[in-house]
mmCIF file of C-alpha atoms in Angstrom:
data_model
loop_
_atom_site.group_PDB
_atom_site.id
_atom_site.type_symbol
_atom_site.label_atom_id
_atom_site.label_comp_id
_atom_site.label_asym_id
_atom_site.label_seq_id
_atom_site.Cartn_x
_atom_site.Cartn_y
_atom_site.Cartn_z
ATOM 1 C CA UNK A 1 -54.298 81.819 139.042
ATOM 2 C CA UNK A 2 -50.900 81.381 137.349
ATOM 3 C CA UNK A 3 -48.058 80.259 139.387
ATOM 4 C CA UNK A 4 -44.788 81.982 139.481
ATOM 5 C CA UNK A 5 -41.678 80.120 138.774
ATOM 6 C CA UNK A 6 -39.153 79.902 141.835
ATOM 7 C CA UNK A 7 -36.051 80.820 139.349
ATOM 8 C CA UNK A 8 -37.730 83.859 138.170
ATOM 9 C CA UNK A 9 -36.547 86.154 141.452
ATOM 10 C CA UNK A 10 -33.108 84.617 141.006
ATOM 11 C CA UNK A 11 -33.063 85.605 137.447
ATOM 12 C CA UNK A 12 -34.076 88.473 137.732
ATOM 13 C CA UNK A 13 -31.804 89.325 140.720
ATOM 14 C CA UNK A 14 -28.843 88.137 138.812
ATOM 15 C CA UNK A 15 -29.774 90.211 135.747
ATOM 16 C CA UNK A 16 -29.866 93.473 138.021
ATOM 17 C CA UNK A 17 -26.357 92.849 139.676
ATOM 18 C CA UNK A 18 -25.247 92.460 136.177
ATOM 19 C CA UNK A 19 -26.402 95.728 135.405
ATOM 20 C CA UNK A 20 -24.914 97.201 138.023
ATOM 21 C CA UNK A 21 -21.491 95.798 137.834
ATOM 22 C CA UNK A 22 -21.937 97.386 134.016
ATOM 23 C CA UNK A 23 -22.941 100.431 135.272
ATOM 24 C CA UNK A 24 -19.839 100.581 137.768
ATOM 25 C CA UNK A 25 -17.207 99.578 134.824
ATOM 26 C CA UNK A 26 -17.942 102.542 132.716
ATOM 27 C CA UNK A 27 -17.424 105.181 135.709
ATOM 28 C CA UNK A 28 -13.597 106.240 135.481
ATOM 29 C CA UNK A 29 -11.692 105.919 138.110
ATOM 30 C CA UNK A 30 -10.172 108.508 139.702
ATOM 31 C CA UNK A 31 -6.401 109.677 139.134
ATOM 32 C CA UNK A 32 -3.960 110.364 141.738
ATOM 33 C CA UNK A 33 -3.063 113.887 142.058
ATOM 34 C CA UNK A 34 0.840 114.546 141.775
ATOM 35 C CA UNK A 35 2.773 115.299 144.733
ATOM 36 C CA UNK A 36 3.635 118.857 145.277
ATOM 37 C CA UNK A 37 7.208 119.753 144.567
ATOM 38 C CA UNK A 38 8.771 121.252 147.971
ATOM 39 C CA UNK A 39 11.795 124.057 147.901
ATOM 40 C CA UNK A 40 14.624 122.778 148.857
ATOM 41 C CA UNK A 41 18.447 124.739 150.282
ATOM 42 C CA UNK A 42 21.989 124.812 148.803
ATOM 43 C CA UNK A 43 24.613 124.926 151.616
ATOM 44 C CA UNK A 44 28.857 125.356 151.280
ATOM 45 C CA UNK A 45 32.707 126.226 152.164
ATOM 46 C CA UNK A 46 34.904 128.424 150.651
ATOM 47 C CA UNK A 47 38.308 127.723 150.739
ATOM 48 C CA UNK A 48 41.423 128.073 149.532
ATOM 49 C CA UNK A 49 43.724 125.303 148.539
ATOM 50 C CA UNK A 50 45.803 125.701 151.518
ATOM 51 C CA UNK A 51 42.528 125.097 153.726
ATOM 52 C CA UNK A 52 41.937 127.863 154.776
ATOM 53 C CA UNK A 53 38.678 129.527 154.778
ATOM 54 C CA UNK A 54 37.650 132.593 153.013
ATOM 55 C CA UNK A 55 35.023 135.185 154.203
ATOM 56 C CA UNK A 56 33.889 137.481 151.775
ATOM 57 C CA UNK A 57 33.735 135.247 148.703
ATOM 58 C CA UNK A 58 30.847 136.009 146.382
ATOM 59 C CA UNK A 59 28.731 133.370 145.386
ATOM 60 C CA UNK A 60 25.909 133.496 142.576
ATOM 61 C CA UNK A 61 23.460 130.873 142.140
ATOM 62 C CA UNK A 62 22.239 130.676 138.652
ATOM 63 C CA UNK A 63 20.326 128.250 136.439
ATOM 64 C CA UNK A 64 21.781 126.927 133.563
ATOM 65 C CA UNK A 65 20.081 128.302 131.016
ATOM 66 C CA UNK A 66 21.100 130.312 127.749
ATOM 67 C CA UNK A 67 20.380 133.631 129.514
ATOM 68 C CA UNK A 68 22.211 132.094 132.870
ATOM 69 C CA UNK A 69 19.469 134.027 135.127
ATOM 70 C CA UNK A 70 20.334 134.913 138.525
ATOM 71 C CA UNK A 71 18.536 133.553 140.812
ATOM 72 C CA UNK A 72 20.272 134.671 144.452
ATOM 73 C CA UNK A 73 23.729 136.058 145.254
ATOM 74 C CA UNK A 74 25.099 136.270 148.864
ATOM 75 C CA UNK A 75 28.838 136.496 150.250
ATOM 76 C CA UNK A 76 30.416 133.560 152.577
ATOM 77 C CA UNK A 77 30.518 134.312 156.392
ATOM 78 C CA UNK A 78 33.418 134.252 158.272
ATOM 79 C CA UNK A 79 33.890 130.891 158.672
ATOM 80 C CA UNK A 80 33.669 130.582 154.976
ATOM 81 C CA UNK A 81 30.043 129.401 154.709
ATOM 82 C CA UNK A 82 26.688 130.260 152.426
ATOM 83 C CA UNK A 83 23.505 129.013 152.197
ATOM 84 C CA UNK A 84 20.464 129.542 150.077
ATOM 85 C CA UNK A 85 17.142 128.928 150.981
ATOM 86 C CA UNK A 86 13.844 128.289 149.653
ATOM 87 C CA UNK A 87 14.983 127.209 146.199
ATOM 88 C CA UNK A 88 12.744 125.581 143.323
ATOM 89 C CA UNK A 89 14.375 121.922 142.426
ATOM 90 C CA UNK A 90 15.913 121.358 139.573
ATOM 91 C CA UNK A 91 19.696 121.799 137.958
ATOM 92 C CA UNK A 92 21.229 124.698 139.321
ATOM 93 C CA UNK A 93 24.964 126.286 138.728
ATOM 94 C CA UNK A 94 27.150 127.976 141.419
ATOM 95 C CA UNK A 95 29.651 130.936 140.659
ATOM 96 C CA UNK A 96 32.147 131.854 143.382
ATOM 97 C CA UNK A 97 34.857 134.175 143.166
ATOM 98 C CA UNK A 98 37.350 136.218 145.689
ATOM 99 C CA UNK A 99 39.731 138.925 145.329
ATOM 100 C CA UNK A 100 43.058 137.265 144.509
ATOM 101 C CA UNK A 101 41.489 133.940 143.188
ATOM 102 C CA UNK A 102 40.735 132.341 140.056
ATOM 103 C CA UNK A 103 36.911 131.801 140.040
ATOM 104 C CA UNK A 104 35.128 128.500 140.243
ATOM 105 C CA UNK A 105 32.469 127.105 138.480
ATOM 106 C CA UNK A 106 30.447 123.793 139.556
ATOM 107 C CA UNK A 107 26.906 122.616 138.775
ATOM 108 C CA UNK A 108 23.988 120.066 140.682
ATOM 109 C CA UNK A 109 20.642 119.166 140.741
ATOM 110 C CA UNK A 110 18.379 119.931 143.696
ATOM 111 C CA UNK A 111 15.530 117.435 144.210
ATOM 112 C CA UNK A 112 12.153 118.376 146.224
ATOM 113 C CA UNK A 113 13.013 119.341 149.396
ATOM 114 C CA UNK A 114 16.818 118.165 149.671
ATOM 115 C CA UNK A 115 19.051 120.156 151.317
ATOM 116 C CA UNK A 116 22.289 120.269 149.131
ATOM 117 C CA UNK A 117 25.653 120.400 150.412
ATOM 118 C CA UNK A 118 27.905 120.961 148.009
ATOM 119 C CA UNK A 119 31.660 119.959 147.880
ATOM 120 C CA UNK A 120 34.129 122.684 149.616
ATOM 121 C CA UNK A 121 35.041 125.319 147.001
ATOM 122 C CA UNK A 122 39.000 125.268 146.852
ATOM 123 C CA UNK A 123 39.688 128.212 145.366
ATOM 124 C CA UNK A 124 43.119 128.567 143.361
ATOM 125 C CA UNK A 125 45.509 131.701 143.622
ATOM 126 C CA UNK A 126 44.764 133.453 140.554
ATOM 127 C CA UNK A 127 47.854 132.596 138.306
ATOM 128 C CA UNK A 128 47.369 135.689 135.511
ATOM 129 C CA UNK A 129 49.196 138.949 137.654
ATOM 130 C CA UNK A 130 48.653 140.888 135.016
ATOM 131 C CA UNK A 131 44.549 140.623 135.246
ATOM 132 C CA UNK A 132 44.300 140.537 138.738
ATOM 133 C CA UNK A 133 46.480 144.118 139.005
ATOM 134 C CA UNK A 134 43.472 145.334 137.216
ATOM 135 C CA UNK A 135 41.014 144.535 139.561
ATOM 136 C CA UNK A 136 43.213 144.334 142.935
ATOM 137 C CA UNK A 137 46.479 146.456 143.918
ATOM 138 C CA UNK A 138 49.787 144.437 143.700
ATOM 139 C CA UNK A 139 49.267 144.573 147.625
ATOM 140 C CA UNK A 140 46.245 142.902 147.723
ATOM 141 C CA UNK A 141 47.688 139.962 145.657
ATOM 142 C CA UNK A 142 50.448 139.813 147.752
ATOM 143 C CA UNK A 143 48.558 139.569 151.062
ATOM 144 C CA UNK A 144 46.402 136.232 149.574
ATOM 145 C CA UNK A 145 49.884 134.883 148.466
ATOM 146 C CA UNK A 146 51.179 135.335 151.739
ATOM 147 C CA UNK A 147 48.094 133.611 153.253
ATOM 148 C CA UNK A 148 49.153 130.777 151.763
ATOM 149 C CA UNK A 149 53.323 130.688 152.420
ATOM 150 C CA UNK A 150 52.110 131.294 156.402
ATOM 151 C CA UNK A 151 50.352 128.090 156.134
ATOM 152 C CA UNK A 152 53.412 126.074 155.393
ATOM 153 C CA UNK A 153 54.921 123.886 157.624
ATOM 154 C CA UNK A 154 57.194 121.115 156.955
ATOM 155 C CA UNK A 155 55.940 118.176 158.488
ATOM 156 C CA UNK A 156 52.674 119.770 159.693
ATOM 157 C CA UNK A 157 54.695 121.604 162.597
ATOM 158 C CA UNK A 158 58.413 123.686 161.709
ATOM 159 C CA UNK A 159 57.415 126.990 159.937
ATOM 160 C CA UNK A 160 58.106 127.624 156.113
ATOM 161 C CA UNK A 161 57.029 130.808 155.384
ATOM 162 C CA UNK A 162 60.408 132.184 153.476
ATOM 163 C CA UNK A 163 59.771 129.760 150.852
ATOM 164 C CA UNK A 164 57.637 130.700 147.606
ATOM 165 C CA UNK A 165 56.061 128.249 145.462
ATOM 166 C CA UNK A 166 54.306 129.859 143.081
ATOM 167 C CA UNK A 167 56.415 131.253 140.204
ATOM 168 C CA UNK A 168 54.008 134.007 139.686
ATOM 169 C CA UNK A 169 54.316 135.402 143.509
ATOM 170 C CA UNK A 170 54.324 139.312 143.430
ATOM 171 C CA UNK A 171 56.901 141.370 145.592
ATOM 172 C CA UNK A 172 55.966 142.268 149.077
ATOM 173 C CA UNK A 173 55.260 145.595 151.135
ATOM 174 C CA UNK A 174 57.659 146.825 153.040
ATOM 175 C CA UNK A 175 54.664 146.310 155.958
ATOM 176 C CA UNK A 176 54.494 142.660 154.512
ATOM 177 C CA UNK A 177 58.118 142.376 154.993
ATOM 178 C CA UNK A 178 57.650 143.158 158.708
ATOM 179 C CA UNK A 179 54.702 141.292 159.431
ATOM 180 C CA UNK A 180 56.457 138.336 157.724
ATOM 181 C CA UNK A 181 59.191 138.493 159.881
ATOM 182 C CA UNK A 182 57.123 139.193 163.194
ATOM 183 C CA UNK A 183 54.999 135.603 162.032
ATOM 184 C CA UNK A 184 58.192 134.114 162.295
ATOM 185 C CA UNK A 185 59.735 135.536 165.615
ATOM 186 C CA UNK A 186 56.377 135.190 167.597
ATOM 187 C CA UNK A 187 55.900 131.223 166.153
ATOM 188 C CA UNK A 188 55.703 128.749 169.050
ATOM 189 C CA UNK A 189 58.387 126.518 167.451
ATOM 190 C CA UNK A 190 60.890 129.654 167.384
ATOM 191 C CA UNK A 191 60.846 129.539 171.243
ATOM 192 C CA UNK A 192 61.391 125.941 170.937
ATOM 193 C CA UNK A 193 64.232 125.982 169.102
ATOM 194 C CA UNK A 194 65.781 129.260 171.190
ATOM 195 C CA UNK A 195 65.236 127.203 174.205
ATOM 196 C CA UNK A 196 66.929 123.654 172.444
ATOM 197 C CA UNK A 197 69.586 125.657 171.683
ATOM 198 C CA UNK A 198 70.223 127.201 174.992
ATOM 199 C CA UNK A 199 69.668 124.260 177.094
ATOM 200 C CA UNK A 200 72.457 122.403 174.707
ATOM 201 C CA UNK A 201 74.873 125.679 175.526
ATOM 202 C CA UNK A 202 74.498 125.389 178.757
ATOM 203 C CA UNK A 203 75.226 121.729 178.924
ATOM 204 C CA UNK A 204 78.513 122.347 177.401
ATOM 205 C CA UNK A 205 78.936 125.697 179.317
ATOM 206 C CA UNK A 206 78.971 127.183 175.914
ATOM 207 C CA UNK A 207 79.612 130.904 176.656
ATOM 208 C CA UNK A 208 80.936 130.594 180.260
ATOM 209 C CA UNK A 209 80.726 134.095 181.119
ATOM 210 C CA UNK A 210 76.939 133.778 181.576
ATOM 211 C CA UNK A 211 77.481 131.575 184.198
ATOM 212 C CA UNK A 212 75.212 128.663 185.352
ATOM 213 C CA UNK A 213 71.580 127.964 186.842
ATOM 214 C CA UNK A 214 68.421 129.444 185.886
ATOM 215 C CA UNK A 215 70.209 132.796 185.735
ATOM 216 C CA UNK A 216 73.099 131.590 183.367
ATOM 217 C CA UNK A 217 70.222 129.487 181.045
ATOM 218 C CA UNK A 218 67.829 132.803 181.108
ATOM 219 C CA UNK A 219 71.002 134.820 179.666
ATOM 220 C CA UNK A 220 71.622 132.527 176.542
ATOM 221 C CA UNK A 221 67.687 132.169 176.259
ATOM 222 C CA UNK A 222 68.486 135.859 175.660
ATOM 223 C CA UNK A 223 71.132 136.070 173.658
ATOM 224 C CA UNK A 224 69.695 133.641 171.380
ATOM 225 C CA UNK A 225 66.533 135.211 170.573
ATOM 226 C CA UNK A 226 68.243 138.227 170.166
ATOM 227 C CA UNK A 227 70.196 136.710 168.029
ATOM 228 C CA UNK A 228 67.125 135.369 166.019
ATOM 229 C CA UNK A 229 65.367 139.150 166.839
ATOM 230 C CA UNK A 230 67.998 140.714 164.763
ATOM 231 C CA UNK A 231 68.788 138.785 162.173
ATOM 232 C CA UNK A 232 64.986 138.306 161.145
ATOM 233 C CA UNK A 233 64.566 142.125 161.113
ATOM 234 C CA UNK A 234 67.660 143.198 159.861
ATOM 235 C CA UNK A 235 67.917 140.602 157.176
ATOM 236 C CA UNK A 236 64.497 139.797 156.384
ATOM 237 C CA UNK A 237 62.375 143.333 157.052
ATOM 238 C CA UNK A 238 64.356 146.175 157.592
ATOM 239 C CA UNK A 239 67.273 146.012 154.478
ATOM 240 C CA UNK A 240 64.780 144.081 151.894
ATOM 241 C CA UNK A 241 62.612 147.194 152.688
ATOM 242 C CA UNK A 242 65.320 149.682 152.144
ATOM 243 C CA UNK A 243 67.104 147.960 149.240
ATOM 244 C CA UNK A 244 63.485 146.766 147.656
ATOM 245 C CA UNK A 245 64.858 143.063 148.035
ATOM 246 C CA UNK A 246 62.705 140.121 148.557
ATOM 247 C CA UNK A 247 63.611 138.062 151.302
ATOM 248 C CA UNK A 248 62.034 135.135 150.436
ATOM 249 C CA UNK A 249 63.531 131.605 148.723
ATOM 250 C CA UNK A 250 62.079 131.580 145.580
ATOM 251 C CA UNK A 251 61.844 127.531 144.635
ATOM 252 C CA UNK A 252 63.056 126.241 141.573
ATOM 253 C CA UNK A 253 61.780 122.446 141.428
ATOM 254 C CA UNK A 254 62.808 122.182 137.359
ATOM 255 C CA UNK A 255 65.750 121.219 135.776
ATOM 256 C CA UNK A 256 68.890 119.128 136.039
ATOM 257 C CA UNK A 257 70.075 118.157 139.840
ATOM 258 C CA UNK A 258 73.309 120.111 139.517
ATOM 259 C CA UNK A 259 71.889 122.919 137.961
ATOM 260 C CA UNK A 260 68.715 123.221 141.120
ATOM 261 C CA UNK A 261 71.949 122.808 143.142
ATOM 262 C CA UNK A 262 73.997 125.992 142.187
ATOM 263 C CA UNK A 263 70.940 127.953 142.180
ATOM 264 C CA UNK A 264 69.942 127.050 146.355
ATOM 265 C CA UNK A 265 73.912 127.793 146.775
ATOM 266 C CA UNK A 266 74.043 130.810 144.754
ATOM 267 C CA UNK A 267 70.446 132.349 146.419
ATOM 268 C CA UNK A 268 72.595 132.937 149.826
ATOM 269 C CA UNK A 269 74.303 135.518 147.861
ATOM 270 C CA UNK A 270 72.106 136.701 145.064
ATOM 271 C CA UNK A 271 68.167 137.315 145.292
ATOM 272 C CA UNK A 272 64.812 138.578 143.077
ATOM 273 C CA UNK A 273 64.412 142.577 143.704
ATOM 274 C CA UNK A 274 60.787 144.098 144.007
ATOM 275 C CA UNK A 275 61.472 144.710 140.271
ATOM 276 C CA UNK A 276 61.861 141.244 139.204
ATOM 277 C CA UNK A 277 64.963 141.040 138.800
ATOM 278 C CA UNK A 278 68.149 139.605 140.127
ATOM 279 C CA UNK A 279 70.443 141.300 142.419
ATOM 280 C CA UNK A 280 73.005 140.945 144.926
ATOM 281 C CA UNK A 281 71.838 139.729 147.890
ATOM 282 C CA UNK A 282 72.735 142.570 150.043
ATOM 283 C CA UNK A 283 70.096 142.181 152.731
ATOM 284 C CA UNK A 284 71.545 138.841 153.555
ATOM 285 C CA UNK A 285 75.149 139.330 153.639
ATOM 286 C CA UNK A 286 74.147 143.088 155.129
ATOM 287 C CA UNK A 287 72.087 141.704 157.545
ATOM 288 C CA UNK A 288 74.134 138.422 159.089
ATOM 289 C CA UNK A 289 77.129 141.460 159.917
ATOM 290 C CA UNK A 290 74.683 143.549 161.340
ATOM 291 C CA UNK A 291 73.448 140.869 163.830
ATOM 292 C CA UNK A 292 77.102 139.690 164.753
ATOM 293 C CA UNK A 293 77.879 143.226 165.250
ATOM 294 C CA UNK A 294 75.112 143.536 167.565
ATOM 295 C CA UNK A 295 75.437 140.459 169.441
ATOM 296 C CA UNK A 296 79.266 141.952 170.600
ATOM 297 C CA UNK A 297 77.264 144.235 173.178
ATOM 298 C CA UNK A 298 75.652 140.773 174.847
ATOM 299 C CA UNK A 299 77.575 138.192 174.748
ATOM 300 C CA UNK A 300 80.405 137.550 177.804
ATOM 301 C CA UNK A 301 83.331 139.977 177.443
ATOM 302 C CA UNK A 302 85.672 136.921 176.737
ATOM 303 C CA UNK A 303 83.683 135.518 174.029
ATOM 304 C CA UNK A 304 83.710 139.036 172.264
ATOM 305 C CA UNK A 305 86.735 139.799 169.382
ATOM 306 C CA UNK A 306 85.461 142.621 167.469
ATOM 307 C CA UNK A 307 85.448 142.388 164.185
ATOM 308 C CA UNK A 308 86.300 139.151 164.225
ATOM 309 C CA UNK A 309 83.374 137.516 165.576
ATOM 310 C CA UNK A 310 80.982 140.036 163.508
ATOM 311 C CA UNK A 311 82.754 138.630 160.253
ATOM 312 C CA UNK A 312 82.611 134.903 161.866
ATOM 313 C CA UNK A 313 78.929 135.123 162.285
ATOM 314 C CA UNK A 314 78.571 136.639 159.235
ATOM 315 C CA UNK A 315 79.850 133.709 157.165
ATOM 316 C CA UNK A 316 78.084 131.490 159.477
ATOM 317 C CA UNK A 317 74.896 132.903 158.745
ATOM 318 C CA UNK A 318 75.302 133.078 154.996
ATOM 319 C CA UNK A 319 76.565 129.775 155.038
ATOM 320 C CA UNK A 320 73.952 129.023 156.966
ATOM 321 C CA UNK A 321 71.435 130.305 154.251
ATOM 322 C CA UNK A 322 72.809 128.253 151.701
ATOM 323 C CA UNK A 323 72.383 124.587 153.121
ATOM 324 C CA UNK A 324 68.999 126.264 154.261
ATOM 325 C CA UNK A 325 68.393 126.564 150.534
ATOM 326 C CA UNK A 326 69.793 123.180 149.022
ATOM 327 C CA UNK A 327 67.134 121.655 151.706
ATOM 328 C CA UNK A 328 64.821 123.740 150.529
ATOM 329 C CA UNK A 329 64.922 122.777 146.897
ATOM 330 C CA UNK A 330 65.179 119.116 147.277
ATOM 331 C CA UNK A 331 63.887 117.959 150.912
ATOM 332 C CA UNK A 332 61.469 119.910 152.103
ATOM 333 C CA UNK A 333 58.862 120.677 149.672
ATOM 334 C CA UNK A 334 58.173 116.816 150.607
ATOM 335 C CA UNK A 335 57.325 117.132 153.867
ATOM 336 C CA UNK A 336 55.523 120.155 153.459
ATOM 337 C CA UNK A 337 51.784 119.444 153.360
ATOM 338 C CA UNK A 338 48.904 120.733 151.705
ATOM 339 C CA UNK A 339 50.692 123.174 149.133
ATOM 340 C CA UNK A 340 48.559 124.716 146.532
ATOM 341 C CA UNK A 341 48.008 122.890 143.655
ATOM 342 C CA UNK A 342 49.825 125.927 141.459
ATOM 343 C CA UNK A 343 53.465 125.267 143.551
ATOM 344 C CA UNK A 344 56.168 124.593 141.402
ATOM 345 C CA UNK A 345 56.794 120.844 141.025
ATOM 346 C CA UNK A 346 60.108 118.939 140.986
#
């Protein structure tokens, strides 16, 4: 019998897990499968540059490519916000437009699943009248315009709506005229100032006849909101309607100090008509001797003297309107925040 050698079963069982490992080298190894890509959602404000939010706006959600295709449109809600969901990723371009306002145009990229919020959409005033009277009435332009002006207040808190900034600001309604000058009248800070100015009359027992107490501070409370009451309406509503004046301070911000300086003096007694052009400011000087006409039937008998005090008020008020206007063109638009980005600069 021939013996076996004792290396031969570890030869032979090294050969075989050499085969094997060959074996096991040419097999490919499986490749990982991509991750699926996930929709994700665009989200946004619409605003306009005074902060305010705008409902309505339209907002189209493209891709851009050569052919721009559409992929979703929708319209902001009322607090100004839109959303699309279920979106592919990839780069994307948003469209948004409103009556009144220059569209805006701004582009991302949406990853797998994100959910993009874009920057707030400021949107300008449109600044070409002549295209938007195409698509809007002069009305309608007017109304976002005066969106804006009822947003102004110098430091944050007095009201500054009788000021326009834009150069390109379109006439008012005669219902815009009233609604203007009901903002005003119905403003917290007008009761604040009525009730200053009584308090101080009473102190000095301005207007004696009215007597003293809470009786004699309600009756100049009175007298001067009726004051204010009349003198908004008459000289800001009721005569810019009839005459087809615009009551508002139309600022000037350019040129040299003395020449910005004649023009805030000279707007007490000259104005822009509904037609664009200048004109004698009628509906001031008409309106200031209407309301010290009127306040002859409240105020104490004593204090009364006819036409004197209408003409005395008169002057008062028109002189009145023109430091009013030199603050206007070189203090206030200062301390006015967040003025659209179209306002006339100094």
């Amino acid at each position: 019998m021939r013996l076996q050698s004792k290396s031969a079963p570890l030869i032979l069982g090294w050969l075989t897990l050499g085969w094997a490992s060959f074996c096991l080298s040419q097999t490919p190894e499986p490749t990982a499968s991509p991750a699926p890509l996930m929709p994700g959602s665009i989200r946004g404000i619409v605003a306009d540059q005074s902060g305010a939010v705008i409902a309505g706006a339209q907002v189209r959600l493209t891709r851009p490519t050569a052919d721009q295709s559409l992929l979703e449109e929708v319209l902001s809600d009322g607090e100004g916000q839109f959303s699309f969901a279920n979106i592919a990723p990839g780069p994307f371009q948003l469209t948004i437009s409103s009556a009144g306002f220059a569209a805006q145009t701004s582009s991302g990229l949406l990853h797998s699943g994100e959910i993009d919020v874009v920057p707030e959409a400021a949107l300008a005033v449109a600044a070409n009248t002549a295209d938007m009277e195409v698509r809007l009435s002069q009305t309608e332009v007017a109304e976002e315009q005066i969106k804006v002006e009822e947003k102004q207040r110098v430091l944050g808190v007095i009201p500054n709506f009788y000021v326009s900034y834009d150069p390109a600001a379109v006439p008012l309604s005669p219902k815009q005229k009233f609604n203007l000058a009901w903002k005003t009248l119905e403003d917290p800070f007008t009761f604040v100032i009525v009730a200053g100015t009584a308090g101080v009359e009473q102190a000095q027992n301005h207007f004696a006849g009215y007597g003293q107490g809470v009786q004699g501070y309600a009756k100049r409370f009175g007298a001067n909101y009726a004051d204010a009451t009349t003198g908004t309406l008459i000289g800001s509503a009721i005569l810019p309607s009839l005459l087809k004046q615009d009551p508002r301070y139309f600022y000037k911000g350019t040129g040299s100090v003395p020449s910005r300086f004649l023009y805030a003096i000279a707007n007490s007694l000259i104005c822009k008509g509904d037609n664009g052009r200048w004109q004698v400011n009628y509906s001031n000087i008409l309106g200031s001797m209407a309301a010290g006409g009127i306040s002859n039937l409240y105020y104490p008998a004593q204090d009364r003297n006819g036409a004197g005090l209408t003409f005395e008020n008169a002057a008062i008020g028109v002189g009145a309107t023109a430091i009013g206007n030199v603050f206007q063109e070189f203090v206030v638009r200062r301390l006015t925040p967040r003025l659209p980005n179209n306002a006339a600069k100094p």
